Amino acid sequence: MSNLCGKAFISSRRACLIAAGAAVLAIGGAAMPAAAAADPVPVPSTEHHQLAWPSGIAYLPARVNLLPTVSGTWVNTGLEVTLPQAGTYALDLNVRTRLTGLPPVNVYIVGRLWDVTSGAALPNSERILNQVYDNTLLAAGAVGGNVTAPISELVTVSGPTTIRLEVQRNDNTGVANAADVWTDANGRTSFRFDRVS
C-alpha cells in the first residue's frame, strides 16, 4: 500500500486511501466495506430548498346587481386579494354572471382587474364575461342565462399590492332586464393568486 501511495499519479491522501481500500478488497476479500475505505466525500446538492411562496383565494362576498348603474360604468364588486410581497403572481378568477334581456337585444358584461394600490387597470385584463345577442323582432320572452368565465393574468409587483375585480354592463341594443355578478352554492365567483417567481 505504501508503494501505491508513493506513485506520482496519486495526488492526495484521500485518493491514496481509496486506492488502498480497493486493493485490500481485491486481495483479502471483503475486509471492510468500500465506503469505509476513505473519508466520506461530500456531494454538492442541486436541490433548492425554499419556503413556500404566498398563495390564497377569495370569494365574492355578495351578489352584485349591475342594473342600477349606467351602461358602461365600472363597478367595484368587493372581490379582491392582497399580494403580500414583491414578486410575479399568477392570478386566476372564475366569474359567474347572470344576464337577460328582451329581444331585439345585444347586452354584455365585461370584467377587468384593477390595481387598487397604484390606481390603474391591469393592462390586457379585460374579458367579456357574458353576452346576450338576439335580433328576433317578435320574441316570446326574455333570453339569457348564467355563465362562469375565467380571467387569468400574470402581474409583477414591487411590494404589497391589492387587486380587485371590477365589472360593467353594456347595453348595445335594447337593455338588460337582469345583470348580476353572482355567487352561491350552485356556483362561486372566486379569485386565486399564486406567487410564481
Coordinates of N, CA and C in Angstrom, one line a residue:
M1 N 0.8 -1.2 0.0 CA 0.0 0.0 0.0 C 0.8 1.2 0.0
S2 N 2.0 1.2 0.7 CA 2.9 2.4 0.7 C 3.4 2.7 -0.7
N3 N 3.6 1.6 -1.5 CA 4.0 1.9 -2.9 C 2.9 2.5 -3.7
L4 N 1.7 2.1 -3.4 CA 0.6 2.8 -4.1 C 0.5 4.3 -3.8
C5 N 0.7 4.6 -2.5 CA 0.6 6.0 -2.1 C 1.8 6.8 -2.6
G6 N 2.9 6.1 -2.9 CA 4.1 6.8 -3.4 C 4.1 7.1 -4.8
K7 N 3.2 6.6 -5.6 CA 3.2 6.8 -7.0 C 2.8 8.2 -7.4
A8 N 3.4 8.7 -8.4 CA 3.2 10.1 -8.8 C 1.8 10.4 -9.2
F9 N 1.1 9.4 -9.8 CA -0.2 9.8 -10.3 C -1.3 9.9 -9.2
I10 N -1.0 9.5 -8.0 CA -2.0 9.7 -6.9 C -1.6 11.0 -6.2
S11 N -2.5 11.9 -6.3 CA -2.1 13.3 -5.8 C -2.6 13.7 -4.4
S12 N -3.4 12.8 -3.8 CA -3.9 13.2 -2.5 C -4.0 12.0 -1.6
R13 N -4.0 12.3 -0.3 CA -4.1 11.2 0.7 C -5.5 10.5 0.6
R14 N -6.5 11.3 0.3 CA -7.9 10.7 0.1 C -7.9 9.7 -1.0
A15 N -7.3 10.1 -2.2 CA -7.3 9.2 -3.3 C -6.4 8.0 -3.0
C16 N -5.3 8.2 -2.3 CA -4.5 7.1 -1.9 C -5.2 6.1 -1.0
L17 N -6.0 6.6 -0.1 CA -6.7 5.7 0.8 C -7.8 4.9 0.0
I18 N -8.4 5.6 -0.9 CA -9.4 4.9 -1.7 C -8.8 3.8 -2.5
A19 N -7.6 4.1 -3.1 CA -6.9 3.0 -3.9 C -6.5 1.9 -3.0
A20 N -6.0 2.2 -1.8 CA -5.5 1.2 -0.9 C -6.7 0.3 -0.4
G21 N -7.8 0.9 -0.1 CA -9.0 0.2 0.3 C -9.5 -0.8 -0.8
A22 N -9.4 -0.3 -2.1 CA -9.8 -1.2 -3.2 C -8.8 -2.3 -3.3
A23 N -7.5 -2.1 -3.0 CA -6.5 -3.2 -3.1 C -6.8 -4.2 -2.0
V24 N -7.1 -3.8 -0.8 CA -7.4 -4.7 0.3 C -8.6 -5.6 -0.1
L25 N -9.6 -5.0 -0.6 CA -10.8 -5.7 -1.0 C -10.5 -6.8 -2.1
A26 N -9.6 -6.4 -3.0 CA -9.2 -7.3 -4.1 C -8.4 -8.4 -3.6
I27 N -7.5 -8.2 -2.6 CA -6.6 -9.2 -2.1 C -7.2 -10.1 -1.0
G28 N -7.8 -9.4 -0.1 CA -8.3 -10.2 1.1 C -9.8 -10.4 1.2
G29 N -10.5 -10.1 0.1 CA -11.9 -10.3 0.2 C -12.5 -9.1 0.8
A30 N -13.7 -9.2 1.4 CA -14.4 -8.1 2.0 C -13.9 -7.8 3.3
A31 N -12.7 -7.2 3.4 CA -12.2 -6.9 4.7 C -12.9 -5.8 5.4
M32 N -13.4 -4.8 4.6 CA -14.2 -3.7 5.1 C -15.1 -3.2 4.0
P33 N -16.1 -2.6 4.3 CA -17.0 -2.0 3.3 C -16.2 -1.0 2.5
A34 N -16.5 -0.9 1.2 CA -15.8 0.0 0.4 C -16.0 1.4 0.8
A35 N -17.2 1.8 1.3 CA -17.4 3.1 1.8 C -16.6 3.5 3.0
A36 N -16.1 2.5 3.7 CA -15.3 2.9 4.9 C -13.8 3.0 4.6
A37 N -13.5 2.8 3.3 CA -12.1 2.8 3.0 C -11.5 4.2 2.9
A38 N -12.4 5.2 2.9 CA -11.9 6.6 2.8 C -12.9 7.5 3.6
D39 N -12.5 8.7 3.8 CA -13.4 9.7 4.4 C -14.6 9.9 3.4
P40 N -15.8 10.1 4.0 CA -16.9 10.4 3.1 C -16.6 11.7 2.2
V41 N -17.0 11.6 1.0 CA -16.8 12.7 0.0 C -18.1 13.4 -0.1
P42 N -18.2 14.7 0.3 CA -19.5 15.4 0.2 C -19.8 15.6 -1.3
V43 N -21.1 15.4 -1.6 CA -21.6 15.6 -3.0 C -22.5 16.9 -3.0
P44 N -22.1 17.8 -3.8 CA -22.9 19.1 -3.9 C -24.4 18.8 -4.2
S45 N -25.3 19.4 -3.6 CA -26.7 19.2 -3.8 C -27.2 20.2 -4.9
T46 N -28.0 19.7 -5.8 CA -28.6 20.6 -6.8 C -30.0 21.0 -6.4
E47 N -30.5 20.5 -5.3 CA -31.8 20.8 -4.9 C -31.9 22.2 -4.2
H48 N -33.0 22.9 -4.5 CA -33.2 24.2 -3.8 C -34.3 24.0 -2.8
H49 N -34.0 24.3 -1.6 CA -34.9 24.2 -0.5 C -35.4 25.6 -0.2
Q50 N -36.6 26.0 -0.5 CA -37.1 27.3 -0.3 C -38.4 27.3 0.5
L51 N -38.7 28.4 1.1 CA -40.0 28.5 1.8 C -41.1 28.6 0.7
A52 N -42.3 28.1 1.1 CA -43.4 28.1 0.2 C -43.7 29.6 -0.1
W53 N -44.0 29.8 -1.4 CA -44.4 31.2 -1.8 C -45.8 31.5 -1.5
P54 N -46.2 32.7 -1.3 CA -47.5 33.0 -0.9 C -48.6 32.6 -2.0
S55 N -49.7 32.2 -1.5 CA -50.9 31.9 -2.3 C -52.1 32.1 -1.5
G56 N -53.3 32.2 -2.2 CA -54.5 32.4 -1.4 C -55.7 32.4 -2.4
I57 N -56.9 32.4 -1.8 CA -58.1 32.5 -2.6 C -59.1 33.3 -1.9
A58 N -59.9 34.1 -2.6 CA -61.0 34.9 -2.0 C -62.3 34.6 -2.8
Y59 N -63.4 34.8 -2.2 CA -64.7 34.6 -2.9 C -65.6 35.9 -2.8
L60 N -66.4 36.1 -3.9 CA -67.2 37.2 -3.9 C -68.1 37.3 -2.7
P61 N -68.1 38.4 -1.9 CA -68.8 38.4 -0.7 C -70.3 38.4 -0.8
A62 N -70.8 39.0 -1.9 CA -72.3 39.0 -2.1 C -72.6 39.3 -3.6
R63 N -73.8 39.0 -4.0 CA -74.3 39.3 -5.4 C -74.1 40.8 -5.7
V64 N -73.7 41.1 -6.9 CA -73.6 42.5 -7.3 C -74.6 42.7 -8.5
N65 N -75.6 43.6 -8.2 CA -76.6 43.9 -9.2 C -76.1 45.1 -10.0
L66 N -76.0 44.9 -11.4 CA -75.5 45.9 -12.2 C -76.6 46.8 -12.8
L67 N -77.8 46.5 -12.6 CA -78.9 47.3 -13.3 C -79.0 48.8 -12.8
P68 N -78.7 49.0 -11.5 CA -78.8 50.4 -11.1 C -77.8 51.4 -11.7
T69 N -76.7 50.8 -12.2 CA -75.7 51.7 -12.7 C -75.9 52.0 -14.2
V70 N -75.3 53.1 -14.7 CA -75.4 53.5 -16.1 C -74.6 52.5 -16.9
S71 N -75.1 52.2 -18.1 CA -74.4 51.3 -19.0 C -73.0 51.8 -19.3
G72 N -72.0 51.0 -19.2 CA -70.6 51.4 -19.4 C -69.9 51.8 -18.2
T73 N -70.5 51.8 -17.0 CA -69.9 52.3 -15.8 C -69.2 51.1 -15.0
W74 N -67.9 51.3 -14.7 CA -67.2 50.2 -13.9 C -67.7 50.2 -12.5
V75 N -67.9 49.0 -12.0 CA -68.5 48.8 -10.7 C -67.5 47.9 -9.9
N76 N -67.2 48.3 -8.6 CA -66.4 47.6 -7.7 C -67.2 46.4 -7.2
T77 N -66.8 45.2 -7.4 CA -67.5 44.0 -6.9 C -67.3 43.7 -5.4
G78 N -66.2 44.2 -4.9 CA -65.9 43.9 -3.5 C -65.0 42.6 -3.4
L79 N -64.7 42.0 -4.6 CA -63.9 40.8 -4.6 C -62.4 41.3 -4.9
E80 N -61.5 41.1 -3.9 CA -60.1 41.5 -4.1 C -59.2 40.6 -3.3
V81 N -57.9 40.6 -3.7 CA -56.9 39.9 -2.9 C -55.7 40.9 -2.7
T82 N -54.9 40.6 -1.7 CA -53.7 41.4 -1.5 C -52.5 40.5 -1.7
L83 N -51.7 40.9 -2.7 CA -50.5 40.2 -2.9 C -49.5 40.7 -1.9
P84 N -49.0 39.8 -1.0 CA -48.3 40.2 0.2 C -46.9 40.8 0.1
Q85 N -46.2 40.5 -1.0 CA -44.8 40.9 -1.2 C -44.4 41.0 -2.6
A86 N -43.2 41.6 -2.9 CA -42.8 41.7 -4.2 C -42.6 40.4 -4.9
G87 N -42.9 40.4 -6.2 CA -42.7 39.1 -7.0 C -43.7 39.1 -8.2
T88 N -43.7 38.0 -8.9 CA -44.6 37.8 -10.0 C -45.7 36.8 -9.6
Y89 N -46.9 37.1 -9.8 CA -48.0 36.3 -9.4 C -48.9 35.8 -10.5
A90 N -49.4 34.6 -10.5 CA -50.4 34.1 -11.4 C -51.8 34.4 -10.7
L91 N -52.7 35.1 -11.4 CA -54.0 35.5 -11.0 C -55.0 34.7 -11.8
D92 N -55.9 34.0 -11.1 CA -56.9 33.2 -11.7 C -58.3 33.4 -11.1
L93 N -59.2 33.9 -11.9 CA -60.6 34.1 -11.4 C -61.6 33.3 -12.2
N94 N -62.6 32.9 -11.5 CA -63.8 32.3 -12.1 C -65.0 33.3 -11.7
V95 N -65.6 33.9 -12.8 CA -66.6 34.9 -12.5 C -67.9 34.5 -13.1
R96 N -68.9 34.3 -12.2 CA -70.2 33.8 -12.6 C -71.1 35.1 -12.7
T97 N -71.8 35.1 -13.9 CA -72.7 36.2 -14.2 C -74.0 35.7 -14.6
R98 N -75.0 36.5 -14.4 CA -76.4 36.3 -14.9 C -76.8 37.5 -15.8
L99 N -77.3 37.2 -17.0 CA -77.6 38.3 -17.9 C -78.8 37.9 -18.7
T100 N -79.9 38.7 -18.8 CA -81.1 38.5 -19.6 C -81.5 39.8 -20.2
G101 N -82.3 39.7 -21.3 CA -82.8 40.8 -22.0 C -84.0 40.4 -22.9
L102 N -84.8 41.4 -23.3 CA -85.9 41.1 -24.3 C -85.5 41.5 -25.7
P103 N -85.5 40.6 -26.6 CA -85.1 40.9 -28.0 C -86.0 41.9 -28.6
P104 N -85.5 42.7 -29.6 CA -84.1 42.6 -30.0 C -83.1 43.2 -29.0
V105 N -82.1 42.5 -28.7 CA -81.2 42.9 -27.7 C -79.7 42.5 -27.9
N106 N -78.8 43.3 -27.6 CA -77.4 43.0 -27.6 C -76.8 43.6 -26.3
V107 N -76.6 42.9 -25.3 CA -76.1 43.4 -24.0 C -75.0 42.5 -23.5
Y108 N -74.0 43.0 -22.8 CA -72.9 42.1 -22.4 C -72.3 42.7 -21.1
I109 N -71.6 41.8 -20.4 CA -70.9 42.2 -19.2 C -69.4 42.0 -19.4
V110 N -68.6 43.0 -19.0 CA -67.1 43.0 -19.2 C -66.5 43.0 -17.8
G111 N -65.4 42.3 -17.5 CA -64.7 42.3 -16.3 C -63.3 42.8 -16.5
R112 N -62.7 43.3 -15.5 CA -61.2 43.7 -15.6 C -60.7 43.6 -14.2
L113 N -59.3 43.6 -14.1 CA -58.6 43.7 -12.8 C -58.1 45.1 -12.6
W114 N -58.3 45.6 -11.4 CA -58.0 46.9 -11.0 C -56.9 46.9 -9.9
D115 N -55.8 47.5 -10.1 CA -54.7 47.6 -9.1 C -55.1 48.8 -8.2
V116 N -55.6 48.4 -7.0 CA -56.1 49.4 -6.1 C -54.9 50.2 -5.5
T117 N -53.8 49.6 -5.4 CA -52.6 50.2 -4.8 C -52.1 51.3 -5.7
S118 N -52.0 51.1 -7.0 CA -51.5 52.1 -7.9 C -52.6 52.9 -8.6
G119 N -53.9 52.5 -8.4 CA -55.0 53.2 -9.0 C -55.1 53.1 -10.5
A120 N -54.8 51.9 -11.1 CA -54.8 51.7 -12.5 C -55.3 50.3 -12.9
A121 N -55.9 50.2 -14.0 CA -56.3 48.9 -14.5 C -55.1 48.0 -14.9
L122 N -55.1 46.7 -14.7 CA -54.1 45.8 -15.1 C -54.2 45.7 -16.6
P123 N -53.1 46.0 -17.4 CA -53.2 46.0 -18.8 C -53.6 44.6 -19.3
N124 N -54.5 44.6 -20.3 CA -54.9 43.4 -21.0 C -55.8 42.5 -20.2
S125 N -56.3 42.9 -19.0 CA -57.1 42.0 -18.2 C -58.5 42.0 -18.5
E126 N -59.0 42.8 -19.5 CA -60.4 42.9 -19.8 C -60.9 41.6 -20.4
R127 N -62.1 41.1 -20.0 CA -62.7 39.9 -20.6 C -64.2 40.2 -20.7
I128 N -64.8 39.7 -21.8 CA -66.2 39.6 -21.9 C -66.7 38.4 -21.1
L129 N -67.5 38.6 -20.1 CA -67.9 37.6 -19.2 C -69.2 36.9 -19.6
N130 N -70.0 37.7 -20.2 CA -71.3 37.1 -20.7 C -71.9 38.1 -21.7
Q131 N -72.6 37.5 -22.7 CA -73.3 38.3 -23.7 C -74.6 37.7 -24.1
V132 N -75.6 38.5 -24.3 CA -76.9 38.1 -24.8 C -77.1 38.9 -26.1
Y133 N -77.3 38.2 -27.2 CA -77.5 38.8 -28.5 C -78.6 38.0 -29.2
D134 N -79.7 38.7 -29.5 CA -80.8 38.1 -30.2 C -81.6 39.3 -30.9
N135 N -81.6 39.2 -32.3 CA -82.3 40.2 -33.1 C -83.7 39.8 -33.4
T136 N -84.2 38.8 -32.8 CA -85.6 38.4 -33.1 C -86.5 39.6 -32.8
L137 N -87.4 39.9 -33.7 CA -88.3 41.1 -33.5 C -89.5 40.7 -32.7
L138 N -90.0 39.6 -32.9 CA -91.2 39.1 -32.1 C -90.8 38.0 -31.2
A139 N -90.3 38.4 -30.0 CA -89.8 37.4 -29.1 C -90.9 36.9 -28.2
A140 N -90.8 35.6 -27.8 CA -91.7 35.1 -26.9 C -91.4 35.5 -25.4
G141 N -90.2 35.9 -25.2 CA -89.9 36.3 -23.8 C -88.4 36.6 -23.7
A142 N -87.9 36.7 -22.5 CA -86.5 37.1 -22.2 C -85.6 36.0 -22.6
V143 N -84.4 36.4 -23.1 CA -83.4 35.4 -23.4 C -82.2 35.7 -22.5
G144 N -81.3 34.7 -22.2 CA -80.2 34.9 -21.4 C -79.8 33.7 -20.6
G145 N -79.0 33.8 -19.6 CA -78.5 32.7 -18.8 C -77.4 33.0 -17.9
N146 N -77.0 32.0 -17.2 CA -75.8 32.0 -16.2 C -74.6 31.5 -17.0
V147 N -73.5 32.2 -16.8 CA -72.2 31.8 -17.4 C -71.1 32.0 -16.3
T148 N -70.1 31.1 -16.3 CA -68.9 31.3 -15.5 C -67.8 31.4 -16.4
A149 N -67.1 32.5 -16.4 CA -66.0 32.8 -17.3 C -64.7 33.0 -16.5
P150 N -63.5 32.7 -17.1 CA -62.2 32.8 -16.4 C -61.6 34.2 -16.8
I151 N -60.7 34.6 -15.8 CA -59.8 35.7 -16.1 C -58.5 35.2 -15.5
S152 N -57.4 35.1 -16.4 CA -56.1 34.7 -16.0 C -55.1 35.7 -16.4
E153 N -54.2 36.1 -15.5 CA -53.2 37.1 -15.8 C -51.9 36.8 -14.9
L154 N -50.8 37.3 -15.4 CA -49.6 37.4 -14.6 C -49.3 38.9 -14.3
V155 N -48.9 39.1 -13.1 CA -48.6 40.5 -12.7 C -47.4 40.5 -11.8
T156 N -46.5 41.5 -12.1 CA -45.3 41.6 -11.2 C -45.5 42.9 -10.4
V157 N -45.2 42.8 -9.1 CA -45.4 43.9 -8.2 C -44.1 44.1 -7.4
S158 N -43.9 45.3 -6.9 CA -42.7 45.7 -6.2 C -42.9 45.6 -4.7
G159 N -44.1 45.4 -4.2 CA -44.4 45.3 -2.8 C -45.9 44.9 -2.6
P160 N -46.4 44.9 -1.4 CA -47.8 44.5 -1.2 C -48.7 45.3 -2.1
T161 N -49.6 44.6 -2.7 CA -50.5 45.2 -3.7 C -51.9 44.5 -3.7
T162 N -52.9 45.4 -3.7 CA -54.3 44.9 -3.7 C -54.8 44.9 -5.1
I163 N -55.4 43.8 -5.6 CA -56.0 43.7 -6.9 C -57.5 43.4 -6.7
R164 N -58.3 44.1 -7.5 CA -59.8 44.0 -7.3 C -60.4 43.6 -8.7
L165 N -61.6 42.9 -8.6 CA -62.4 42.6 -9.8 C -63.4 43.8 -9.9
E166 N -63.4 44.4 -11.1 CA -64.4 45.4 -11.5 C -65.2 44.8 -12.7
V167 N -66.5 45.2 -12.8 CA -67.3 44.8 -14.0 C -68.1 46.0 -14.5
Q168 N -68.6 45.9 -15.7 CA -69.5 46.8 -16.2 C -70.5 46.1 -17.1
R169 N -71.7 46.7 -17.1 CA -72.8 46.2 -18.0 C -72.8 47.2 -19.2
N170 N -73.0 46.6 -20.4 CA -73.0 47.4 -21.6 C -74.3 47.1 -22.4
D171 N -75.2 48.1 -22.6 CA -76.4 47.9 -23.3 C -76.1 48.5 -24.7
N172 N -75.8 47.6 -25.7 CA -75.5 48.0 -27.0 C -76.8 48.2 -27.8
T173 N -77.7 47.2 -27.8 CA -79.0 47.3 -28.4 C -80.0 46.8 -27.4
G174 N -81.1 47.6 -27.2 CA -82.0 47.3 -26.1 C -81.4 47.4 -24.8
V175 N -82.0 46.8 -23.7 CA -81.5 46.9 -22.4 C -81.5 45.6 -21.7
A176 N -80.7 45.4 -20.7 CA -80.7 44.2 -19.9 C -81.8 44.3 -18.9
N177 N -82.6 43.2 -18.6 CA -83.5 43.3 -17.5 C -83.1 42.5 -16.3
A178 N -81.9 41.9 -16.4 CA -81.2 41.3 -15.3 C -79.7 41.3 -15.6
A179 N -78.9 41.7 -14.7 CA -77.4 41.8 -14.9 C -76.7 41.7 -13.6
D180 N -76.1 40.6 -13.3 CA -75.5 40.4 -12.0 C -74.2 39.7 -12.0
V181 N -73.3 39.9 -11.1 CA -72.2 39.0 -10.8 C -72.7 38.2 -9.6
W182 N -72.7 36.9 -9.7 CA -73.4 36.0 -8.8 C -72.4 35.1 -8.1
T183 N -72.9 34.7 -6.9 CA -72.2 33.6 -6.2 C -73.1 33.0 -5.2
D184 N -73.2 31.6 -5.2 CA -74.0 30.9 -4.2 C -73.5 29.4 -4.3
A185 N -74.3 28.6 -3.6 CA -73.9 27.1 -3.5 C -73.9 26.5 -4.9
N186 N -74.6 27.0 -5.9 CA -74.6 26.5 -7.2 C -73.4 26.9 -8.1
G187 N -72.7 27.9 -7.6 CA -71.5 28.3 -8.4 C -70.9 29.5 -7.8
R188 N -69.7 29.5 -7.4 CA -69.0 30.6 -6.7 C -68.2 31.4 -7.7
T189 N -68.1 32.7 -7.4 CA -67.1 33.6 -8.0 C -65.9 33.7 -7.1
S190 N -64.7 33.3 -7.7 CA -63.5 33.2 -6.9 C -62.4 33.9 -7.5
F191 N -61.4 34.2 -6.7 CA -60.1 35.0 -7.1 C -59.0 34.3 -6.4
R192 N -58.1 33.6 -7.2 CA -57.0 32.9 -6.6 C -55.7 33.6 -7.1
F193 N -54.7 33.6 -6.2 CA -53.3 34.1 -6.5 C -52.3 33.1 -6.1
D194 N -51.2 33.0 -6.9 CA -50.0 32.2 -6.5 C -48.8 32.9 -7.0
R195 N -47.8 33.1 -6.1 CA -46.6 33.7 -6.5 C -45.8 32.7 -7.2
V196 N -45.2 33.0 -8.4 CA -44.5 32.1 -9.2 C -43.0 32.4 -9.4
S197 N -42.6 33.6 -9.0 CA -41.2 34.0 -9.1 C -41.0 35.2 -8.3

